[in-house]
PDB file of C-alpha atoms and ligand atoms in Angstrom:
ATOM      1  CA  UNK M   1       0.000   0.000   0.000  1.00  0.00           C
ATOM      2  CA  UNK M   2       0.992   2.720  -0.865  1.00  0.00           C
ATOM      3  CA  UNK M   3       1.552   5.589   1.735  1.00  0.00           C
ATOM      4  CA  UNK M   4      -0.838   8.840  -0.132  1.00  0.00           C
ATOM      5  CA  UNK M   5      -3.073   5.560  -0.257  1.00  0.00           C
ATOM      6  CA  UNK M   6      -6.182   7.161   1.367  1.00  0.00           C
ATOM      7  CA  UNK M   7      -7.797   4.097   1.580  1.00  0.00           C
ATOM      8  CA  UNK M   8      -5.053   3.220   4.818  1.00  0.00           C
ATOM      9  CA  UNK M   9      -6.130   5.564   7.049  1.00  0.00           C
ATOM     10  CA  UNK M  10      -9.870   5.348   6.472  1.00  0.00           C
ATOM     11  CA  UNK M  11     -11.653   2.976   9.436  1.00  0.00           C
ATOM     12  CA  UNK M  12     -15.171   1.779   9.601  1.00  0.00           C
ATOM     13  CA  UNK M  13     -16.996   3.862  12.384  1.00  0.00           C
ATOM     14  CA  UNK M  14     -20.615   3.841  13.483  1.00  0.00           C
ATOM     15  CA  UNK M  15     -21.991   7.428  15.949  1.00  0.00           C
ATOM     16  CA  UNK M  16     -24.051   6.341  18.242  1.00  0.00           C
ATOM     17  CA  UNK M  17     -26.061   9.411  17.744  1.00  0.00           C
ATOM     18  CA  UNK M  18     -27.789   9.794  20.754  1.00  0.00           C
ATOM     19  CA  UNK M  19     -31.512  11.264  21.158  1.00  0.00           C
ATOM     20  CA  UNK M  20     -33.666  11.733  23.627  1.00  0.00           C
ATOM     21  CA  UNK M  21     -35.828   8.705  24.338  1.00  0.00           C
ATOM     22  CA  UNK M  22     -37.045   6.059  27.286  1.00  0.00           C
ATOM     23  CA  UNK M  23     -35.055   2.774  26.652  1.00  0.00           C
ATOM     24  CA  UNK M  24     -35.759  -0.002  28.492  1.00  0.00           C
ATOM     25  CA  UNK M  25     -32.725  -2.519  29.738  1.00  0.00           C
ATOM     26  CA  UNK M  26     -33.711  -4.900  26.551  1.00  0.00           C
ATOM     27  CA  UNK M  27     -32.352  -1.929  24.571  1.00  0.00           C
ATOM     28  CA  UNK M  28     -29.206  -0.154  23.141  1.00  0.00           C
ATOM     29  CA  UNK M  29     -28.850   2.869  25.206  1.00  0.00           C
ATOM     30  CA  UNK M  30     -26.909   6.189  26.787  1.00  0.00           C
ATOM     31  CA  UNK M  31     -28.068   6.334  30.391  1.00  0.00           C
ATOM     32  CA  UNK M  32     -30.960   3.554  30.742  1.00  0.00           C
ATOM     33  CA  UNK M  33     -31.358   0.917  32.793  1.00  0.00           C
ATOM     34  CA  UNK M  34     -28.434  -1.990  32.545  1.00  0.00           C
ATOM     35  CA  UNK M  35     -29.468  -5.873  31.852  1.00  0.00           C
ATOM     36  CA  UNK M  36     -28.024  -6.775  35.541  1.00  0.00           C
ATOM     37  CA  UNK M  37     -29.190 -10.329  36.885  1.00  0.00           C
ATOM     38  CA  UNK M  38     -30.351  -9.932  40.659  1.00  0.00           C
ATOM     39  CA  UNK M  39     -27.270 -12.819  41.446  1.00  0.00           C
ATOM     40  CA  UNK M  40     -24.141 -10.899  40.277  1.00  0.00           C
ATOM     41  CA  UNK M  41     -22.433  -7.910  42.341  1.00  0.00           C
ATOM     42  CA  UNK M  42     -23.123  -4.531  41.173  1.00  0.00           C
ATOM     43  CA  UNK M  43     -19.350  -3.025  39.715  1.00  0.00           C
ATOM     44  CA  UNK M  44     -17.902  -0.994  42.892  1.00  0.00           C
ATOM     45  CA  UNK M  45     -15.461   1.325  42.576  1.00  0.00           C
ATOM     46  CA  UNK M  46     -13.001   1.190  46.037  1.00  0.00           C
ATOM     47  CA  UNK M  47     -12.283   4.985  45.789  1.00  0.00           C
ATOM     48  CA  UNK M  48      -8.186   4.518  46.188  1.00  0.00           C
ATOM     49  CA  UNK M  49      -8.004   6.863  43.017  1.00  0.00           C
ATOM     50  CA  UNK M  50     -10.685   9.356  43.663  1.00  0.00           C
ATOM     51  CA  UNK M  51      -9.277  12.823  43.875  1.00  0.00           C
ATOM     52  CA  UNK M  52     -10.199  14.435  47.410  1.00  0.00           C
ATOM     53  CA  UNK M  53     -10.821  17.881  45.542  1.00  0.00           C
ATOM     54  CA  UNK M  54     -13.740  17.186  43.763  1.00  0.00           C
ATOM     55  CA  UNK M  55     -14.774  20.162  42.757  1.00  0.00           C
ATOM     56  CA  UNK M  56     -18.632  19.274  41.848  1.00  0.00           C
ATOM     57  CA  UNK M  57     -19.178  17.648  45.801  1.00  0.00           C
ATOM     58  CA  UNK M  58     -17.616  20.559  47.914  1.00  0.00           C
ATOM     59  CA  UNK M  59     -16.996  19.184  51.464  1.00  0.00           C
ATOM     60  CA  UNK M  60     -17.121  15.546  51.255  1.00  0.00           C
ATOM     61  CA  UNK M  61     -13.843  13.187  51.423  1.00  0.00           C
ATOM     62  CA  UNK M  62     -14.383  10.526  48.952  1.00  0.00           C
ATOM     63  CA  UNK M  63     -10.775   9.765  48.991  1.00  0.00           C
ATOM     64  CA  UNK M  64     -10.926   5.955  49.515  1.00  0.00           C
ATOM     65  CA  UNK M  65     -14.489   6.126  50.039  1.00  0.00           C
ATOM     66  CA  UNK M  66     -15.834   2.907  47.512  1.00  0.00           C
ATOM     67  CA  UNK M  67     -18.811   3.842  45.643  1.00  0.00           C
ATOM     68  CA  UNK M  68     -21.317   1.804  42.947  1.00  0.00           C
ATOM     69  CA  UNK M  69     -20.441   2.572  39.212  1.00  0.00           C
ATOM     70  CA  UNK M  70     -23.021   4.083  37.403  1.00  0.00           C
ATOM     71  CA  UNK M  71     -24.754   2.354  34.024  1.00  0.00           C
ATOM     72  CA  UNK M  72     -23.939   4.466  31.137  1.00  0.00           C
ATOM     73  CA  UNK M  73     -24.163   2.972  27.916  1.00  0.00           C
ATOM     74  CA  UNK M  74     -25.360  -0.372  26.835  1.00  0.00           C
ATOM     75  CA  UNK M  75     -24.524  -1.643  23.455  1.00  0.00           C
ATOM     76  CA  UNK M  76     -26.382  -4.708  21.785  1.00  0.00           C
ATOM     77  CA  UNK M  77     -24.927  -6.978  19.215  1.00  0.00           C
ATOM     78  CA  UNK M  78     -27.650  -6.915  16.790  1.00  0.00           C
ATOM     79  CA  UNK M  79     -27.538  -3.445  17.217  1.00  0.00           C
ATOM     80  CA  UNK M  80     -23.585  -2.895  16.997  1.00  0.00           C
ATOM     81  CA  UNK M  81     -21.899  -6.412  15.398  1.00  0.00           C
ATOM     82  CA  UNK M  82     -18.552  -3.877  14.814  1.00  0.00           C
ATOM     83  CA  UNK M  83     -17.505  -4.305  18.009  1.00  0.00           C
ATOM     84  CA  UNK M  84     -15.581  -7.034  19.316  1.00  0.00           C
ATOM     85  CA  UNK M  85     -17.856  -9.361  21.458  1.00  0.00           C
ATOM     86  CA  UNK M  86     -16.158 -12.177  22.955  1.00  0.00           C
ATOM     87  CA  UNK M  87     -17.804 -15.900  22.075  1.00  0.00           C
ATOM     88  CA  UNK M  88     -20.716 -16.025  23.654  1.00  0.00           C
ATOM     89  CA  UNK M  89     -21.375 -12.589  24.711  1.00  0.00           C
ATOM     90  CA  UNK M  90     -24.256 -10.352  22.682  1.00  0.00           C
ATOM     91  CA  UNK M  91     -24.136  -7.136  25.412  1.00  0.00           C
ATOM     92  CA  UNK M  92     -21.444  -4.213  26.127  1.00  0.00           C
ATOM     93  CA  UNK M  93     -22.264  -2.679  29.510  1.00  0.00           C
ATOM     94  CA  UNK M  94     -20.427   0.295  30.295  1.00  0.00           C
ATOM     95  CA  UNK M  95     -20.137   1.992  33.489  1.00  0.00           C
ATOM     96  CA  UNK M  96     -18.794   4.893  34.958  1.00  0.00           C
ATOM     97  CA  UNK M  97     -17.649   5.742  38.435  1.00  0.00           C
ATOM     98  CA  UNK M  98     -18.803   9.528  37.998  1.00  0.00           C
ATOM     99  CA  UNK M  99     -16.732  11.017  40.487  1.00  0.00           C
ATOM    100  CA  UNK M 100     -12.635  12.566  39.525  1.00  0.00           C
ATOM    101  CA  UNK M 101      -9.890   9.930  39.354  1.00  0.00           C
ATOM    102  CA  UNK M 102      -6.360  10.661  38.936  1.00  0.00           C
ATOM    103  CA  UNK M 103      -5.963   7.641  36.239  1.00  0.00           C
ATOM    104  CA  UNK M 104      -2.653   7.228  34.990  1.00  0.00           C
ATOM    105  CA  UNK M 105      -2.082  10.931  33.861  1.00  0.00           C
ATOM    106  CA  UNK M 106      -6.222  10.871  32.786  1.00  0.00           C
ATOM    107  CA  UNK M 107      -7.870  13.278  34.875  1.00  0.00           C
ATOM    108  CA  UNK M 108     -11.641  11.822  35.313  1.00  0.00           C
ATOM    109  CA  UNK M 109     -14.510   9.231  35.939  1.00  0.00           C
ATOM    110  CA  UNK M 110     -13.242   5.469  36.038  1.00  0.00           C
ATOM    111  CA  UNK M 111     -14.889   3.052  33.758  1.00  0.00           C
ATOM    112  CA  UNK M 112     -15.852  -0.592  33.623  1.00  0.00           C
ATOM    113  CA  UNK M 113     -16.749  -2.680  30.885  1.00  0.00           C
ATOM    114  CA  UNK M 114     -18.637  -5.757  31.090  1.00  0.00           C
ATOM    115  CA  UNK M 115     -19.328  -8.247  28.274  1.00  0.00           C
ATOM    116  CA  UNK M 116     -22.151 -10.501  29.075  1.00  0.00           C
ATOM    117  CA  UNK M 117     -24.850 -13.039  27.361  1.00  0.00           C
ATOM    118  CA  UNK M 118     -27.684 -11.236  27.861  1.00  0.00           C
ATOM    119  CA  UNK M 119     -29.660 -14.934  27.868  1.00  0.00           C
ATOM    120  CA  UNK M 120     -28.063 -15.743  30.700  1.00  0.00           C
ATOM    121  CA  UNK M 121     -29.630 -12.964  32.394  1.00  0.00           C
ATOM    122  CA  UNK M 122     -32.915 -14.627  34.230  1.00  0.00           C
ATOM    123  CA  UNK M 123     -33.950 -12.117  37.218  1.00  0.00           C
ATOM    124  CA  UNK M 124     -33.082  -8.616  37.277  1.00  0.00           C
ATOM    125  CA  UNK M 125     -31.694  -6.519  40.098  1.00  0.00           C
ATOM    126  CA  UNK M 126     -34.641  -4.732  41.524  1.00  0.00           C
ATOM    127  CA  UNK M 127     -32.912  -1.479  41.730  1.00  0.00           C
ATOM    128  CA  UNK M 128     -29.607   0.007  40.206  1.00  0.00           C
ATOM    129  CA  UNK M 129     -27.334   1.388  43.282  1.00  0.00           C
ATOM    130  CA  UNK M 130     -26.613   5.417  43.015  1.00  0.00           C
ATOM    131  CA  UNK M 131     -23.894   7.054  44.341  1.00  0.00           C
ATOM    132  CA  UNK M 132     -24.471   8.935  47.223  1.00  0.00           C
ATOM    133  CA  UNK M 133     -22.325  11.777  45.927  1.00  0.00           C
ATOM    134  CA  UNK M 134     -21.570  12.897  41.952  1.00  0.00           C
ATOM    135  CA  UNK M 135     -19.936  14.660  39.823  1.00  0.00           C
ATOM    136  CA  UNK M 136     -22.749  15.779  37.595  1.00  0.00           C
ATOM    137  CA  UNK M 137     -20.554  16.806  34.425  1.00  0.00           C
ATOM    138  CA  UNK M 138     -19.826  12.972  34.414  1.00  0.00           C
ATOM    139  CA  UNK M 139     -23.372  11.753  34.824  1.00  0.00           C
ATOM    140  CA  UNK M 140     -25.119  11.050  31.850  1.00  0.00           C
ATOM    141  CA  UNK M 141     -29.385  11.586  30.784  1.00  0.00           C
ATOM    142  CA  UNK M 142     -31.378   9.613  29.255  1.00  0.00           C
ATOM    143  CA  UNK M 143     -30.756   8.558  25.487  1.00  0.00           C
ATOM    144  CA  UNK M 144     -31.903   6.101  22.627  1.00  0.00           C
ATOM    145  CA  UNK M 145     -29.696   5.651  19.902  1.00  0.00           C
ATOM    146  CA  UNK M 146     -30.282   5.612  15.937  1.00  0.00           C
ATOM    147  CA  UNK M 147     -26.634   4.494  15.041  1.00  0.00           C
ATOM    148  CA  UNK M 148     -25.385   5.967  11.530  1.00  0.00           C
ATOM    149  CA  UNK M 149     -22.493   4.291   9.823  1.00  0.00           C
ATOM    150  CA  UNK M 150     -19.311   6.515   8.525  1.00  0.00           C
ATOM    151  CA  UNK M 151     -16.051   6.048   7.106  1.00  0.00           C
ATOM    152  CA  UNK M 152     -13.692   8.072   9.619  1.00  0.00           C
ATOM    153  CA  UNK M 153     -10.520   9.083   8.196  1.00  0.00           C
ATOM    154  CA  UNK M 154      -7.174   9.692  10.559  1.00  0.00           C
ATOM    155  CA  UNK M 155      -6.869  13.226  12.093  1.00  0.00           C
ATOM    156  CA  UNK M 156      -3.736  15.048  10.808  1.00  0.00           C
ATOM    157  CA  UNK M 157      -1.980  14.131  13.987  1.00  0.00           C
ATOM    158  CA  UNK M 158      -1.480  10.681  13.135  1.00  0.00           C
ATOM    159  CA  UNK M 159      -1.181  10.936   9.246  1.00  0.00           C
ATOM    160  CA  UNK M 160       3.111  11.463   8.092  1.00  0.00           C
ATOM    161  CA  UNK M 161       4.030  14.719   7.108  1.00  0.00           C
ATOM    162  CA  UNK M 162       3.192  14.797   3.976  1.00  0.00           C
ATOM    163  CA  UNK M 163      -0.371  13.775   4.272  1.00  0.00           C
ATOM    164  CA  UNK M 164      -1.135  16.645   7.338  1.00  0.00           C
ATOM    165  CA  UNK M 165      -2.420  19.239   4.694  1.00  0.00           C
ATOM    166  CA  UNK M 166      -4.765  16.407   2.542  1.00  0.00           C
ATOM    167  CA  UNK M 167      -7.811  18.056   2.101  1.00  0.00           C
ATOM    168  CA  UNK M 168      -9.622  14.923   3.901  1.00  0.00           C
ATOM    169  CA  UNK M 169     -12.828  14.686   6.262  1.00  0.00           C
ATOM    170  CA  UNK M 170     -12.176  15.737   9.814  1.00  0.00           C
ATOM    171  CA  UNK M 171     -11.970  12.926  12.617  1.00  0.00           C
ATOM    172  CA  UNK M 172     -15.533  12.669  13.632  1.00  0.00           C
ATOM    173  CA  UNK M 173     -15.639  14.112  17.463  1.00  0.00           C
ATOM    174  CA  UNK M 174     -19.174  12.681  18.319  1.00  0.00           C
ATOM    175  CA  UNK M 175     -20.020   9.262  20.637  1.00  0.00           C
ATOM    176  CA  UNK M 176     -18.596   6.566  18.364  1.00  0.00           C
ATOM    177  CA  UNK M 177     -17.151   2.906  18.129  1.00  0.00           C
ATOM    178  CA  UNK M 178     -14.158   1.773  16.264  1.00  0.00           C
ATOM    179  CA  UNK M 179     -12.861   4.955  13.918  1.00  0.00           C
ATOM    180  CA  UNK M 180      -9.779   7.269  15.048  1.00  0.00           C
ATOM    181  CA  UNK M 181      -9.277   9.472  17.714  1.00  0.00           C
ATOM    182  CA  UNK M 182     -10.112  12.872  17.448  1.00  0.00           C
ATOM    183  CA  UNK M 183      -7.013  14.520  18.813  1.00  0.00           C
ATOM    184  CA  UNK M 184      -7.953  18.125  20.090  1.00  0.00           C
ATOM    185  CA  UNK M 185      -5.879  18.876  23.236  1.00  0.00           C
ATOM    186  CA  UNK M 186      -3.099  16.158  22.615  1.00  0.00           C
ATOM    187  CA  UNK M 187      -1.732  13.741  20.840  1.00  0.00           C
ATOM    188  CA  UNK M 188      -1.410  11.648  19.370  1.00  0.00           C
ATOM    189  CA  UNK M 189      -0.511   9.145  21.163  1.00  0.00           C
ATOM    190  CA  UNK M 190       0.000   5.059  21.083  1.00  0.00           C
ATOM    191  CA  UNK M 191      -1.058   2.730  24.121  1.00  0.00           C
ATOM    192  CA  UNK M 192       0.077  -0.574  24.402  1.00  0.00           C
ATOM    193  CA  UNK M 193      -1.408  -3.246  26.430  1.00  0.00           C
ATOM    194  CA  UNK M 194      -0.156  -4.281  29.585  1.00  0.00           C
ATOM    195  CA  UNK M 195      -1.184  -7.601  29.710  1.00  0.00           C
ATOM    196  CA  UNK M 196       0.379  -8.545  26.569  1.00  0.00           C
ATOM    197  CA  UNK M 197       1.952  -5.746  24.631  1.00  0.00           C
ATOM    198  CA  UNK M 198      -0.124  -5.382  21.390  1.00  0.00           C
ATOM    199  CA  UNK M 199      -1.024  -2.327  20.139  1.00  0.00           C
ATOM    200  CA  UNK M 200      -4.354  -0.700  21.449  1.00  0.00           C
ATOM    201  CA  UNK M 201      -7.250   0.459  19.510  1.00  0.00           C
ATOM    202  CA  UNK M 202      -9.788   2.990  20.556  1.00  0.00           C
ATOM    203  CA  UNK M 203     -12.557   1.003  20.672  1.00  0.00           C
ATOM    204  CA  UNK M 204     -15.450   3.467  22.027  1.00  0.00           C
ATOM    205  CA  UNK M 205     -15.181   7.304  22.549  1.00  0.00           C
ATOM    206  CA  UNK M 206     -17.805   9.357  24.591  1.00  0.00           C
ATOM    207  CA  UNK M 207     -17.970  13.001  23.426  1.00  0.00           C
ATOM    208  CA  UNK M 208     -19.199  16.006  25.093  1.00  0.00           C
ATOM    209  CA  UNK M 209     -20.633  17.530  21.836  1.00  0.00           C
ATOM    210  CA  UNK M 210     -22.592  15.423  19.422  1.00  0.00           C
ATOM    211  CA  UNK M 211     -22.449  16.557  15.515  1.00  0.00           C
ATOM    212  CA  UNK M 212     -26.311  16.365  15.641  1.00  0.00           C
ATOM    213  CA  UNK M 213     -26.235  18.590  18.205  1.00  0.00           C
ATOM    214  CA  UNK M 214     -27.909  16.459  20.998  1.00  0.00           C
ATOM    215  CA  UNK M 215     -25.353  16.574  23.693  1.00  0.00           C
ATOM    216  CA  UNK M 216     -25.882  13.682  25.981  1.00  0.00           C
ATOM    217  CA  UNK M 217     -24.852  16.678  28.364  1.00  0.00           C
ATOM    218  CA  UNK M 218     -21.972  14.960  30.050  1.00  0.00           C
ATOM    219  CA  UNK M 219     -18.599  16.528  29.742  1.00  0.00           C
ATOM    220  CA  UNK M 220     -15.264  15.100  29.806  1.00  0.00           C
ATOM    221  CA  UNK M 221     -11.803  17.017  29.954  1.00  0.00           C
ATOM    222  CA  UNK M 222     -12.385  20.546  28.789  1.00  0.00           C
ATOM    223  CA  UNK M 223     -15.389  19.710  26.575  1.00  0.00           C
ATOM    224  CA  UNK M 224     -13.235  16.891  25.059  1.00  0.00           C
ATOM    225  CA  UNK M 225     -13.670  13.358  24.666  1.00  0.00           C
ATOM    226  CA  UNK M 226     -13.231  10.255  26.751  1.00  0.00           C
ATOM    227  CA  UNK M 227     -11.538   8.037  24.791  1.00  0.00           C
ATOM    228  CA  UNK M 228     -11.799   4.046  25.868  1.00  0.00           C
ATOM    229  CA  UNK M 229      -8.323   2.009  24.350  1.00  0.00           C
ATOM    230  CA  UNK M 230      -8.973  -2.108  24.192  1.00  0.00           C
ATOM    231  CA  UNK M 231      -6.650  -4.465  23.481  1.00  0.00           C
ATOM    232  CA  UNK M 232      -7.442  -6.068  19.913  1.00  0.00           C
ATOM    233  CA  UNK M 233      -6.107  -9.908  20.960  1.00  0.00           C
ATOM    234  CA  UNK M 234      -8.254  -9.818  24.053  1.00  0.00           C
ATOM    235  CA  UNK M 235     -11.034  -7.268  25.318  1.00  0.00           C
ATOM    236  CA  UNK M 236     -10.723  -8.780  28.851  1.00  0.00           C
ATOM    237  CA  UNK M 237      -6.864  -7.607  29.139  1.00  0.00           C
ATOM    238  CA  UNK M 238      -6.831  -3.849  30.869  1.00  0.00           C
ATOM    239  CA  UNK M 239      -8.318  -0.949  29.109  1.00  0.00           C
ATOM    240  CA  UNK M 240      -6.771   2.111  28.727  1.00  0.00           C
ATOM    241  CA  UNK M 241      -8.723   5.639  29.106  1.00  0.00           C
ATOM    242  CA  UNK M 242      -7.848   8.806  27.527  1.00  0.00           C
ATOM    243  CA  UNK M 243      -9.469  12.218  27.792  1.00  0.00           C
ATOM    244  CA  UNK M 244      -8.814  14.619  24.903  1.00  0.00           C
TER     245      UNK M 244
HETATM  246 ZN1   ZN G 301     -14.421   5.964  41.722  1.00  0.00          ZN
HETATM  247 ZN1   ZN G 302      -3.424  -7.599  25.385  1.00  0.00          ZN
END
C-alpha cells in the first residue's frame, strides 16, 4: 500500500447518535437501565483513586471512600456487530464511576466494561445502586440511539508529514465505536497493552458535543472526549482511558 493511499487511514466507524428517548434494559442505550441479573455484584469502585478535591461535591472526602459505578451505555450486538464481542457474549455494559480519578495521567470518571450473554440474564436486580455523591458533568441523561455508519478518516496528527495538509474529512468528534481518535488537546498518542503488549485500539469514545447537536450533556476534559483504548487480541486484558 501505498503511503498517499487514502484508503489506509480510512476505518469503519458507526456514531451512536444519541436522542432523547425512554429505553428499556432490553435496549441499546446512553443512560438507561443496565441488563443486571439480581445474582451478580453490582461493579464498585473502592475509591483509592478518587481525587479528594472534587470540585462538583464541595466538602465531602471521597478519597478511599468505595462507591457503585453508574450504568452508562449499553450496546447490543444486533444493534452494533462492529464491536468485538467475545464468544458467547451479545451485550457491552459500560459503566462509569462519575466522580474525579487521577488515572494514569487521565484526569476523570473510572470506567468498567462488562461483556455478558444477555440470555443468561434470568432475574433482574430490583434497583440500580446510586452514588451517594456525583460529579454531575460525568453523569449522563437519558438517550436512545439511531446508530449511523461513517467512514472516519485519521486526524492530521497521526497521518506522516506529507499527508497533514490532505484536504480529507475531519476525525468525527461525536459518541462513536471503532474509527480514530479525534485529537484536540493532545496527541497523538499510542497505548500498548499491559497484559500482553499489542497495540491498542480505541474502541469506544464518549464526546461532550454530538455533531447532531444532541449533547448527551456529560462533559469530559475541557469539553473533550473520553476516549476508551482495548486491546485487539483480548477485550478482557486492561483498558486504557484517555481524555482529549
Ligand atoms: Zn471511583
Ligand atoms: Zn493484550
Amino acid at each position: 500500500m501505498s503511503i498517499k493511499d487514502k484508503s489506509g487511514w480510512a476505518r469503519p466507524a458507526v456514531l451512536l447518535n444519541p436522542l432523547a428517548g425512554d429505553p428499556t434494559d432490553a435496549d441499546s442505550h446512553i443512560g438507561g437501565p443496565m441488563l443486571w441479573p439480581i445474582d451478580e455484584p453490582w461493579p464498585w469502585c473502592d475509591g483509592t483513586r478518587h481525587d479528594p478535591q472534587s470540585p462538583g461535591v464541595p466538602g465531602a472526602d471521597i478519597a478511599g471512600i468505595g462507591m457503585p459505578f453508574v450504568g452508562a451505555v449499553q450496546l447490543y450486538r444486533r444493534d452494533f456487530p462492529e464491536l468485538p464481542f467475545p464468544a458467547g457474549t451479545d451485550v457491552l455494559q459500560v459503566f462509569l464511576c462519575t466522580l474525579h480519578h487521577d488515572l494514569d495521567d487521565c484526569y476523570g470518571p473510572d470506567v468498567r466494561l462488562v461483556w455478558r450473554d444477555s440470555a443468561s440474564v434470568v432475574e433482574l436486580i430490583e434497583e440500580e445502586p446510586e452514588p451517594p455523591v456525583q460529579e454531575e458533568i460525568y453523569t449522563p441523561t437519558v438517550n436512545a440511539l439511531e446508530p449511523i455508519r461513517f467512514t472516519d478518516y485519521a486526524h492530521s496528527f497521526d497521518r506522516p508529514e506529507e499527508l497533514r495538509d490532505a484536504d480529507w474529512p475531519e476525525t468525527s468528534s461525536g459518541t462513536k465505536i471503532g474509527g480514530w481518535t479525534c485529537w484536540w488537546q493532545t496527541g497523538p498518542m499510542d497505548f500498548e497493552c499491559r497484559e500482553c503488549g499489542t497495540a491498542q485500539r480505541q474502541m469506544l469514545s464518549l464526546a461532550t458535543h454530538e455533531p447532531s447537536g444532541d449533547h448527551v450533556e456529560w462533559e469530559f476534559g475541557r469539553e473533550g472526549n473520553l476516549n476508551i483504548f482495548t486491546c485487539p487480541k483480548d477485550v478482557h486484558h486492561p483498558i486504557r482511558l484517555w481524555i482529549d
